[in-house]
Amino acid sequence: MIKVMVVDDSALMRKIITRILNSDNEIDVVMTARDGIDSLEKIIRQKPDVITLDVEMPRMDGVETLKRLRKQFPEIPVVMISSLTTENAELTLKCLELGAFDFVHKPSSKSIDMSIESVSDKIVDRVKKAFENKDKLSNVTPILIEDKTTLEKKELKTNLTKLVCIGISTGGPNALMKLIPRLPTDLSASILIVQHMPAGFTKAFSERLDKMSKLHIKEAEDGDKCIDGRVLIAPGDFHMKVRRQGIDLVVELNKGEKVNRHRPSADILFLSAAENFGRRTLGVIMTGMGNDGAEHLGDIRKAGGYTIAQDENSSVVYGMPRTAVELDNVDKVLPLKDIYREIIDFSEK
C-alpha cells in the first residue's frame, strides 16, 4: 500500500484529492495538511511514501515547502498540483528544478470538483510512478541558477548544418536544464524538443531555459526556421513536425489526433525529421514514462541518421528509452552527463 500525504490550503481540494487517491486500492491517504508548515510538523510523526503538494499556498508556498522537504526528507518523492496561470507555471517549473518528481495541472473550471476530477487518472498515475521510481530521486537534484542571469548569445546564423530532435517526458525539465546549458553558443545544429507538458507551461519553460543557455531558445511557432544555434520547444497541445520550404527546413504545428496519448508526440517529430532531413539528423530519446518516440526513432536510424537513448541509471523514469532500446532503434545508450558531448560531436561531423 502506498502511503500518501495530501498538502493543500483548500479543505475542499484536500477532500477531493483524498477521495481520488483512496479510490485506488493500492493507495492510502494517511494524512493531510493545510500548508507547508503544517505538513513539515506532521511528517515527523508518520512518514508517507509520496506527497502531493499544492503550488500556491499561504504562510509557506509550494516552492519553499519543497526546498525544506528535499533537505529534510530527500527520500520522499513529491508530485506538484498546479493551476494553469502564468505565475503558477513559473512556480511549478521552479519546483521541478528543485527536484519535484512531476506535476499535474488543474484545468480551469467553474467547478473545482469537476476540474480536479477531470485529471483524477493523472493524479493516481503520477503518485504510483513516483512511488515506483523512489530510488531515482538522486536524478532530480536541484538546479541552482540565478533568476537574473543573462548569458551572452551569438547572433543567429541563417544556415542549418545538423538537426537534433529530442523526445522527453517525466523528469524532462530537470534533465534538460542540465543538458542544454552545456551546449556551446556556436553549435552547428538546430535542436527541436518535444517535452510532454500542458499548454501554457511550455512557454514559461522555454523562457526559463533560455535564461540558462547560450543558445537561442523559444517556444516553437508555426513556420519557424530550423537554424544553427536555435532551440525550439513544441508548445503544449500541438504536434510539431518539420517540412521543407524551398531551401529551408521549417516547423509545422498542428492539432492532429493524440499519438501514444500525447500531443505533442515525439514520434510525430522523429518521423518528419527522418523523412525531411535524413542522415543529418540526431534522434535523442530521454527520461519518461510510456513509449512515445520509441517507434519512429528507428526511422531516423533507417534514414542514415544517428540515435541515442538516455540510460536507466540517470533516467527518472526509464520507459521511453527502454522501449526504444528493446525495439533495437538505438545506436548508443548514454548517461545524461554524456549526452551533451555526443550532440556536439555529431554537429561537428
mmCIF file of C-alpha atoms in Angstrom:
data_model
loop_
_atom_site.group_PDB
_atom_site.id
_atom_site.type_symbol
_atom_site.label_atom_id
_atom_site.label_comp_id
_atom_site.label_asym_id
_atom_site.label_seq_id
_atom_site.Cartn_x
_atom_site.Cartn_y
_atom_site.Cartn_z
ATOM 1 C CA MET A 1 0.000 0.000 0.000
ATOM 2 C CA ILE A 2 1.338 3.436 -0.983
ATOM 3 C CA LYS A 3 1.000 5.874 1.929
ATOM 4 C CA VAL A 4 0.287 9.415 0.713
ATOM 5 C CA MET A 5 0.189 12.842 2.331
ATOM 6 C CA VAL A 6 -2.002 15.486 0.639
ATOM 7 C CA VAL A 7 -0.968 19.121 1.168
ATOM 8 C CA ASP A 8 -3.378 21.854 0.024
ATOM 9 C CA ASP A 9 -4.689 25.046 1.619
ATOM 10 C CA SER A 10 -8.234 24.310 0.394
ATOM 11 C CA ALA A 11 -10.197 21.936 2.646
ATOM 12 C CA LEU A 12 -12.398 21.041 -0.332
ATOM 13 C CA MET A 13 -9.389 20.251 -2.521
ATOM 14 C CA ARG A 14 -7.841 18.108 0.214
ATOM 15 C CA LYS A 15 -11.088 16.178 0.445
ATOM 16 C CA ILE A 16 -11.388 15.689 -3.335
ATOM 17 C CA ILE A 17 -7.754 14.626 -3.855
ATOM 18 C CA THR A 18 -8.018 12.252 -0.888
ATOM 19 C CA ARG A 19 -11.146 10.708 -2.384
ATOM 20 C CA ILE A 20 -9.493 10.317 -5.788
ATOM 21 C CA LEU A 21 -6.401 8.645 -4.363
ATOM 22 C CA ASN A 22 -8.282 6.419 -1.925
ATOM 23 C CA SER A 23 -10.443 5.141 -4.790
ATOM 24 C CA ASP A 24 -7.390 3.171 -5.930
ATOM 25 C CA ASN A 25 -6.868 0.012 -3.897
ATOM 26 C CA GLU A 26 -3.074 0.431 -3.916
ATOM 27 C CA ILE A 27 -3.114 3.909 -2.341
ATOM 28 C CA ASP A 28 -3.947 5.076 1.182
ATOM 29 C CA VAL A 29 -4.001 8.774 2.133
ATOM 30 C CA VAL A 30 -2.667 8.597 5.688
ATOM 31 C CA MET A 31 -2.738 12.335 6.428
ATOM 32 C CA THR A 32 -3.455 15.776 5.023
ATOM 33 C CA ALA A 33 -2.005 19.213 5.744
ATOM 34 C CA ARG A 34 -3.331 22.718 5.113
ATOM 35 C CA ASP A 35 0.026 24.290 4.185
ATOM 36 C CA GLY A 36 3.763 23.748 4.165
ATOM 37 C CA ILE A 37 4.308 24.490 7.840
ATOM 38 C CA ASP A 38 1.538 22.082 8.832
ATOM 39 C CA SER A 39 2.988 19.375 6.561
ATOM 40 C CA LEU A 40 6.505 19.662 7.998
ATOM 41 C CA GLU A 41 5.136 19.312 11.528
ATOM 42 C CA LYS A 42 3.003 16.263 10.685
ATOM 43 C CA ILE A 43 5.514 14.411 8.533
ATOM 44 C CA ILE A 44 7.785 13.854 11.527
ATOM 45 C CA ARG A 45 5.088 11.732 13.187
ATOM 46 C CA GLN A 46 4.393 9.488 10.209
ATOM 47 C CA LYS A 47 6.478 9.484 7.043
ATOM 48 C CA PRO A 48 4.451 8.978 3.855
ATOM 49 C CA ASP A 49 5.767 7.251 0.738
ATOM 50 C CA VAL A 50 4.650 10.087 -1.568
ATOM 51 C CA ILE A 51 3.469 13.683 -1.059
ATOM 52 C CA THR A 52 1.100 15.682 -3.288
ATOM 53 C CA LEU A 53 1.798 19.375 -2.843
ATOM 54 C CA ASP A 54 -0.183 22.418 -3.945
ATOM 55 C CA VAL A 55 1.977 25.086 -5.574
ATOM 56 C CA GLU A 56 0.151 28.153 -4.274
ATOM 57 C CA MET A 57 -0.484 28.284 -0.506
ATOM 58 C CA PRO A 58 -0.440 30.923 2.260
ATOM 59 C CA ARG A 59 2.180 31.016 5.055
ATOM 60 C CA MET A 60 4.586 28.778 3.112
ATOM 61 C CA ASP A 61 4.131 28.201 -0.626
ATOM 62 C CA GLY A 62 4.947 25.047 -2.556
ATOM 63 C CA VAL A 63 8.429 26.211 -3.566
ATOM 64 C CA GLU A 64 9.605 26.914 -0.018
ATOM 65 C CA THR A 65 7.912 23.771 1.298
ATOM 66 C CA LEU A 66 9.599 21.655 -1.371
ATOM 67 C CA LYS A 67 13.011 23.150 -0.536
ATOM 68 C CA ARG A 68 12.590 22.061 3.068
ATOM 69 C CA LEU A 69 11.159 18.661 2.194
ATOM 70 C CA ARG A 70 14.047 17.902 -0.162
ATOM 71 C CA LYS A 71 16.522 18.946 2.525
ATOM 72 C CA GLN A 72 14.933 17.078 5.451
ATOM 73 C CA PHE A 73 13.279 14.135 3.664
ATOM 74 C CA PRO A 74 15.081 13.700 0.309
ATOM 75 C CA GLU A 75 13.857 10.104 0.025
ATOM 76 C CA ILE A 76 10.171 11.133 -0.287
ATOM 77 C CA PRO A 77 9.034 11.952 -3.862
ATOM 78 C CA VAL A 78 6.770 14.972 -4.315
ATOM 79 C CA VAL A 79 4.096 15.438 -7.001
ATOM 80 C CA MET A 80 3.077 19.078 -7.504
ATOM 81 C CA ILE A 81 -0.553 20.081 -8.117
ATOM 82 C CA SER A 82 -0.747 23.346 -10.058
ATOM 83 C CA SER A 83 -3.433 25.563 -11.550
ATOM 84 C CA LEU A 84 -2.709 26.965 -15.007
ATOM 85 C CA THR A 85 -1.687 30.590 -14.560
ATOM 86 C CA THR A 86 1.497 32.289 -15.730
ATOM 87 C CA GLU A 87 2.649 32.774 -12.151
ATOM 88 C CA ASN A 88 1.861 29.192 -11.179
ATOM 89 C CA ALA A 89 3.581 27.825 -14.303
ATOM 90 C CA GLU A 90 6.781 29.604 -13.268
ATOM 91 C CA LEU A 91 6.467 28.381 -9.673
ATOM 92 C CA THR A 92 5.840 24.825 -10.886
ATOM 93 C CA LEU A 93 8.949 24.927 -13.075
ATOM 94 C CA LYS A 94 10.917 26.178 -10.088
ATOM 95 C CA CYS A 95 9.653 23.134 -8.163
ATOM 96 C CA LEU A 96 10.813 20.808 -10.952
ATOM 97 C CA GLU A 97 14.231 22.483 -10.808
ATOM 98 C CA LEU A 98 14.299 21.840 -7.066
ATOM 99 C CA GLY A 99 13.641 18.138 -7.535
ATOM 100 C CA ALA A 100 9.868 17.570 -7.602
ATOM 101 C CA PHE A 101 9.124 14.238 -9.303
ATOM 102 C CA ASP A 102 6.433 15.616 -11.629
ATOM 103 C CA PHE A 103 3.314 17.769 -11.650
ATOM 104 C CA VAL A 104 -0.369 17.599 -12.528
ATOM 105 C CA HIS A 105 -2.129 20.763 -13.614
ATOM 106 C CA LYS A 106 -5.683 21.549 -12.570
ATOM 107 C CA PRO A 107 -7.716 22.571 -15.643
ATOM 108 C CA SER A 108 -9.596 25.841 -15.281
ATOM 109 C CA SER A 109 -13.239 25.192 -14.469
ATOM 110 C CA LYS A 110 -16.064 26.934 -12.664
ATOM 111 C CA SER A 111 -16.430 23.817 -10.563
ATOM 112 C CA ILE A 112 -13.359 22.871 -8.511
ATOM 113 C CA ASP A 113 -14.776 19.380 -8.088
ATOM 114 C CA MET A 114 -15.238 18.825 -11.838
ATOM 115 C CA SER A 115 -11.879 20.439 -12.618
ATOM 116 C CA ILE A 116 -9.802 18.144 -10.437
ATOM 117 C CA GLU A 117 -11.904 15.059 -11.198
ATOM 118 C CA SER A 118 -11.039 15.505 -14.892
ATOM 119 C CA VAL A 119 -7.384 14.780 -14.103
ATOM 120 C CA SER A 120 -8.029 12.119 -11.457
ATOM 121 C CA ASP A 121 -6.366 9.370 -13.516
ATOM 122 C CA LYS A 122 -3.252 11.513 -13.924
ATOM 123 C CA ILE A 123 -3.026 12.173 -10.186
ATOM 124 C CA VAL A 124 -3.261 8.458 -9.376
ATOM 125 C CA ASP A 125 -0.796 7.593 -12.155
ATOM 126 C CA ARG A 126 1.809 10.182 -11.069
ATOM 127 C CA VAL A 127 1.617 9.078 -7.426
ATOM 128 C CA LYS A 128 2.150 5.439 -8.412
ATOM 129 C CA LYS A 129 5.020 6.302 -10.767
ATOM 130 C CA ALA A 130 6.626 8.477 -8.079
ATOM 131 C CA PHE A 131 6.491 5.545 -5.655
ATOM 132 C CA GLU A 132 7.837 3.077 -8.235
ATOM 133 C CA ASN A 133 10.770 5.355 -9.019
ATOM 134 C CA LYS A 134 11.672 6.499 -5.497
ATOM 135 C CA ASP A 135 15.187 5.152 -5.906
ATOM 136 C CA LYS A 136 15.744 7.536 -8.841
ATOM 137 C CA LEU A 137 15.273 10.694 -6.754
ATOM 138 C CA SER A 138 19.009 11.309 -6.918
ATOM 139 C CA ASN A 139 18.485 12.040 -10.636
ATOM 140 C CA VAL A 140 16.294 15.061 -9.888
ATOM 141 C CA THR A 141 18.860 17.002 -7.893
ATOM 142 C CA PRO A 142 18.181 20.749 -7.595
ATOM 143 C CA ILE A 143 19.238 23.047 -10.424
ATOM 144 C CA LEU A 144 20.959 26.066 -8.918
ATOM 145 C CA ILE A 145 20.657 29.162 -11.111
ATOM 146 C CA GLU A 146 20.298 32.872 -10.589
ATOM 147 C CA ASP A 147 16.972 34.121 -11.906
ATOM 148 C CA LYS A 148 18.602 37.326 -13.182
ATOM 149 C CA THR A 149 21.419 35.558 -15.018
ATOM 150 C CA THR A 150 21.748 36.605 -18.656
ATOM 151 C CA LEU A 151 24.230 34.774 -20.841
ATOM 152 C CA GLU A 152 25.869 36.214 -23.917
ATOM 153 C CA LYS A 153 24.404 34.751 -27.073
ATOM 154 C CA LYS A 154 25.814 34.942 -30.571
ATOM 155 C CA GLU A 155 23.670 36.271 -33.386
ATOM 156 C CA LEU A 156 21.714 33.520 -35.088
ATOM 157 C CA LYS A 157 23.052 32.259 -38.391
ATOM 158 C CA THR A 158 20.775 31.568 -41.328
ATOM 159 C CA ASN A 159 22.122 28.140 -42.207
ATOM 160 C CA LEU A 160 21.285 24.674 -40.929
ATOM 161 C CA THR A 161 24.082 22.115 -40.607
ATOM 162 C CA LYS A 162 22.590 19.347 -38.473
ATOM 163 C CA LEU A 163 19.255 18.675 -36.757
ATOM 164 C CA VAL A 164 18.888 17.301 -33.221
ATOM 165 C CA CYS A 165 15.448 16.026 -32.194
ATOM 166 C CA ILE A 166 14.765 15.253 -28.528
ATOM 167 C CA GLY A 167 11.777 13.370 -27.107
ATOM 168 C CA ILE A 168 11.384 13.552 -23.327
ATOM 169 C CA SER A 169 8.708 13.336 -20.628
ATOM 170 C CA THR A 170 8.720 12.736 -16.842
ATOM 171 C CA GLY A 171 11.924 14.120 -15.354
ATOM 172 C CA GLY A 172 12.460 16.122 -18.525
ATOM 173 C CA PRO A 173 12.595 19.729 -17.327
ATOM 174 C CA ASN A 174 15.249 18.904 -14.740
ATOM 175 C CA ALA A 175 17.242 16.816 -17.256
ATOM 176 C CA LEU A 176 17.057 19.462 -19.998
ATOM 177 C CA MET A 177 18.202 22.142 -17.559
ATOM 178 C CA LYS A 178 21.314 20.039 -17.002
ATOM 179 C CA LEU A 179 21.840 19.221 -20.691
ATOM 180 C CA ILE A 180 21.063 22.301 -22.811
ATOM 181 C CA PRO A 181 23.169 24.887 -20.871
ATOM 182 C CA ARG A 182 26.261 22.737 -21.519
ATOM 183 C CA LEU A 183 25.981 23.205 -25.285
ATOM 184 C CA PRO A 184 28.168 25.920 -26.883
ATOM 185 C CA THR A 185 26.857 29.111 -28.424
ATOM 186 C CA ASP A 186 28.374 28.178 -31.813
ATOM 187 C CA LEU A 187 26.668 24.764 -32.011
ATOM 188 C CA SER A 188 26.345 23.749 -35.668
ATOM 189 C CA ALA A 189 22.856 22.348 -35.247
ATOM 190 C CA SER A 190 19.270 23.280 -34.548
ATOM 191 C CA ILE A 191 17.543 21.465 -31.681
ATOM 192 C CA LEU A 192 13.857 20.562 -31.624
ATOM 193 C CA ILE A 193 12.379 19.336 -28.341
ATOM 194 C CA VAL A 194 9.131 17.535 -27.599
ATOM 195 C CA GLN A 195 8.655 17.746 -23.831
ATOM 196 C CA HIS A 196 5.323 16.373 -22.633
ATOM 197 C CA MET A 197 3.874 19.392 -20.867
ATOM 198 C CA PRO A 198 0.481 21.163 -20.907
ATOM 199 C CA ALA A 199 -0.239 24.300 -22.917
ATOM 200 C CA GLY A 200 0.915 27.358 -21.002
ATOM 201 C CA PHE A 201 3.768 25.603 -19.248
ATOM 202 C CA THR A 202 5.932 25.145 -22.357
ATOM 203 C CA LYS A 203 6.238 28.910 -22.920
ATOM 204 C CA ALA A 204 7.359 29.508 -19.337
ATOM 205 C CA PHE A 205 9.752 26.572 -19.596
ATOM 206 C CA SER A 206 11.240 27.862 -22.874
ATOM 207 C CA GLU A 207 11.833 31.287 -21.346
ATOM 208 C CA ARG A 208 13.403 29.790 -18.231
ATOM 209 C CA LEU A 209 15.701 27.515 -20.229
ATOM 210 C CA ASP A 210 16.670 30.426 -22.490
ATOM 211 C CA LYS A 211 17.960 32.359 -19.468
ATOM 212 C CA MET A 212 20.224 29.436 -18.582
ATOM 213 C CA SER A 213 21.645 28.770 -22.038
ATOM 214 C CA LYS A 214 23.974 30.337 -24.597
ATOM 215 C CA LEU A 215 21.681 29.079 -27.357
ATOM 216 C CA HIS A 216 18.547 30.877 -28.569
ATOM 217 C CA ILE A 217 15.567 29.052 -27.047
ATOM 218 C CA LYS A 218 11.885 29.726 -27.634
ATOM 219 C CA GLU A 219 8.523 28.031 -27.795
ATOM 220 C CA ALA A 220 8.047 26.989 -31.418
ATOM 221 C CA GLU A 221 5.686 28.900 -33.693
ATOM 222 C CA ASP A 222 4.312 27.648 -36.985
ATOM 223 C CA GLY A 223 6.774 28.464 -39.768
ATOM 224 C CA ASP A 224 9.848 28.936 -37.543
ATOM 225 C CA LYS A 225 13.062 28.122 -39.404
ATOM 226 C CA CYS A 226 15.417 25.465 -38.089
ATOM 227 C CA ILE A 227 18.812 27.180 -37.998
ATOM 228 C CA ASP A 228 22.095 26.551 -36.205
ATOM 229 C CA GLY A 229 22.102 27.767 -32.611
ATOM 230 C CA ARG A 230 18.322 27.772 -32.245
ATOM 231 C CA VAL A 231 16.322 25.530 -29.898
ATOM 232 C CA LEU A 232 12.575 25.201 -30.487
ATOM 233 C CA ILE A 233 10.281 23.595 -27.912
ATOM 234 C CA ALA A 234 6.934 22.196 -29.058
ATOM 235 C CA PRO A 235 4.050 24.139 -27.489
ATOM 236 C CA GLY A 236 1.744 22.145 -25.242
ATOM 237 C CA ASP A 237 -1.256 20.610 -27.043
ATOM 238 C CA PHE A 238 0.346 20.949 -30.514
ATOM 239 C CA HIS A 239 2.192 18.349 -32.551
ATOM 240 C CA MET A 240 5.453 19.653 -34.005
ATOM 241 C CA LYS A 241 6.951 18.345 -37.236
ATOM 242 C CA VAL A 242 9.391 19.639 -39.829
ATOM 243 C CA ARG A 243 8.918 20.163 -43.560
ATOM 244 C CA ARG A 244 10.880 21.549 -46.465
ATOM 245 C CA GLN A 245 10.124 25.079 -47.628
ATOM 246 C CA GLY A 246 12.403 25.812 -50.554
ATOM 247 C CA ILE A 247 15.949 25.502 -49.227
ATOM 248 C CA ASP A 248 14.789 25.900 -45.624
ATOM 249 C CA LEU A 249 13.598 23.415 -43.037
ATOM 250 C CA VAL A 250 10.677 24.863 -41.091
ATOM 251 C CA VAL A 251 8.487 23.837 -38.194
ATOM 252 C CA GLU A 252 4.842 22.982 -38.710
ATOM 253 C CA LEU A 253 2.411 22.847 -35.794
ATOM 254 C CA ASN A 254 -0.946 21.084 -35.824
ATOM 255 C CA LYS A 255 -3.662 19.784 -33.540
ATOM 256 C CA GLY A 256 -3.917 16.320 -35.039
ATOM 257 C CA GLU A 257 -5.075 13.314 -33.037
ATOM 258 C CA LYS A 258 -3.005 12.425 -29.995
ATOM 259 C CA VAL A 259 -0.302 9.842 -30.629
ATOM 260 C CA ASN A 260 0.656 7.491 -27.788
ATOM 261 C CA ARG A 261 -1.787 9.556 -25.687
ATOM 262 C CA HIS A 262 0.315 12.677 -26.264
ATOM 263 C CA ARG A 263 0.126 15.945 -28.152
ATOM 264 C CA PRO A 264 2.884 16.911 -28.823
ATOM 265 C CA SER A 265 4.277 13.483 -29.681
ATOM 266 C CA ALA A 266 7.954 12.674 -30.166
ATOM 267 C CA ASP A 267 7.024 10.038 -32.757
ATOM 268 C CA ILE A 268 5.490 12.735 -34.990
ATOM 269 C CA LEU A 269 8.677 14.821 -34.792
ATOM 270 C CA PHE A 270 11.049 11.896 -35.312
ATOM 271 C CA LEU A 271 9.218 10.593 -38.385
ATOM 272 C CA SER A 272 9.109 14.001 -40.085
ATOM 273 C CA ALA A 273 12.804 14.586 -39.350
ATOM 274 C CA ALA A 274 13.709 11.212 -40.857
ATOM 275 C CA GLU A 275 11.687 11.970 -43.988
ATOM 276 C CA ASN A 276 12.920 15.543 -44.445
ATOM 277 C CA PHE A 277 16.478 15.654 -43.103
ATOM 278 C CA GLY A 278 17.555 12.003 -43.010
ATOM 279 C CA ARG A 279 21.187 11.254 -42.249
ATOM 280 C CA ARG A 280 21.885 14.755 -40.909
ATOM 281 C CA THR A 281 19.509 14.092 -38.006
ATOM 282 C CA LEU A 282 20.361 13.010 -34.468
ATOM 283 C CA GLY A 283 17.436 11.495 -32.566
ATOM 284 C CA VAL A 284 17.595 11.537 -28.765
ATOM 285 C CA ILE A 285 15.091 9.755 -26.525
ATOM 286 C CA MET A 286 15.269 10.558 -22.836
ATOM 287 C CA THR A 287 13.635 10.011 -19.450
ATOM 288 C CA GLY A 288 9.882 9.491 -19.489
ATOM 289 C CA MET A 289 7.080 7.042 -18.881
ATOM 290 C CA GLY A 290 5.347 5.250 -21.730
ATOM 291 C CA ASN A 291 6.700 4.605 -25.225
ATOM 292 C CA ASP A 292 6.324 7.863 -27.158
ATOM 293 C CA GLY A 293 9.120 8.318 -29.690
ATOM 294 C CA ALA A 294 10.442 4.767 -29.389
ATOM 295 C CA GLU A 295 8.987 3.547 -32.698
ATOM 296 C CA HIS A 296 9.864 6.375 -35.086
ATOM 297 C CA LEU A 297 13.279 6.953 -33.561
ATOM 298 C CA GLY A 298 14.021 3.902 -35.692
ATOM 299 C CA ASP A 299 13.058 5.818 -38.843
ATOM 300 C CA ILE A 300 15.848 8.310 -38.176
ATOM 301 C CA ARG A 301 18.249 5.395 -37.932
ATOM 302 C CA LYS A 302 16.912 3.789 -41.121
ATOM 303 C CA ALA A 303 17.320 7.111 -42.950
ATOM 304 C CA GLY A 304 21.029 7.103 -42.090
ATOM 305 C CA GLY A 305 20.793 9.357 -39.047
ATOM 306 C CA TYR A 306 22.134 8.610 -35.578
ATOM 307 C CA THR A 307 20.146 7.722 -32.449
ATOM 308 C CA ILE A 308 20.922 7.751 -28.746
ATOM 309 C CA ALA A 309 18.967 6.942 -25.595
ATOM 310 C CA GLN A 310 19.437 8.059 -22.014
ATOM 311 C CA ASP A 311 20.483 5.178 -19.779
ATOM 312 C CA GLU A 312 18.390 3.658 -16.999
ATOM 313 C CA ASN A 313 20.546 4.849 -14.109
ATOM 314 C CA SER A 314 20.256 8.543 -14.987
ATOM 315 C CA SER A 315 16.589 8.442 -16.088
ATOM 316 C CA VAL A 316 13.902 9.383 -13.571
ATOM 317 C CA VAL A 317 11.547 7.010 -15.403
ATOM 318 C CA TYR A 318 13.099 4.509 -17.812
ATOM 319 C CA GLY A 319 10.076 3.987 -20.049
ATOM 320 C CA MET A 320 10.546 5.701 -23.416
ATOM 321 C CA PRO A 321 14.277 4.909 -23.683
ATOM 322 C CA ARG A 322 13.756 1.302 -22.594
ATOM 323 C CA THR A 323 11.168 0.697 -25.323
ATOM 324 C CA ALA A 324 13.425 2.256 -27.974
ATOM 325 C CA VAL A 325 16.320 0.020 -26.903
ATOM 326 C CA GLU A 326 14.085 -3.069 -26.883
ATOM 327 C CA LEU A 327 12.974 -2.227 -30.445
ATOM 328 C CA ASP A 328 16.647 -2.045 -31.463
ATOM 329 C CA ASN A 329 16.214 1.559 -32.602
ATOM 330 C CA VAL A 330 19.169 2.965 -30.646
ATOM 331 C CA ASP A 331 22.801 3.288 -31.745
ATOM 332 C CA LYS A 332 24.175 4.243 -28.337
ATOM 333 C CA VAL A 333 22.936 4.368 -24.720
ATOM 334 C CA LEU A 334 24.434 7.139 -22.583
ATOM 335 C CA PRO A 335 24.116 8.654 -19.106
ATOM 336 C CA LEU A 336 22.643 12.157 -19.007
ATOM 337 C CA LYS A 337 26.033 13.732 -18.240
ATOM 338 C CA ASP A 338 27.489 12.481 -21.555
ATOM 339 C CA ILE A 339 24.654 13.344 -23.955
ATOM 340 C CA TYR A 340 25.799 16.944 -24.495
ATOM 341 C CA ARG A 341 29.181 15.724 -25.762
ATOM 342 C CA GLU A 342 27.504 13.345 -28.218
ATOM 343 C CA ILE A 343 25.389 16.232 -29.570
ATOM 344 C CA ILE A 344 28.495 18.382 -30.066
ATOM 345 C CA ASP A 345 30.410 15.543 -31.741
ATOM 346 C CA PHE A 346 27.508 14.834 -34.111
ATOM 347 C CA SER A 347 27.203 18.513 -35.063
ATOM 348 C CA GLU A 348 30.900 18.657 -35.947
ATOM 349 C CA LYS A 349 30.996 15.541 -38.154
#
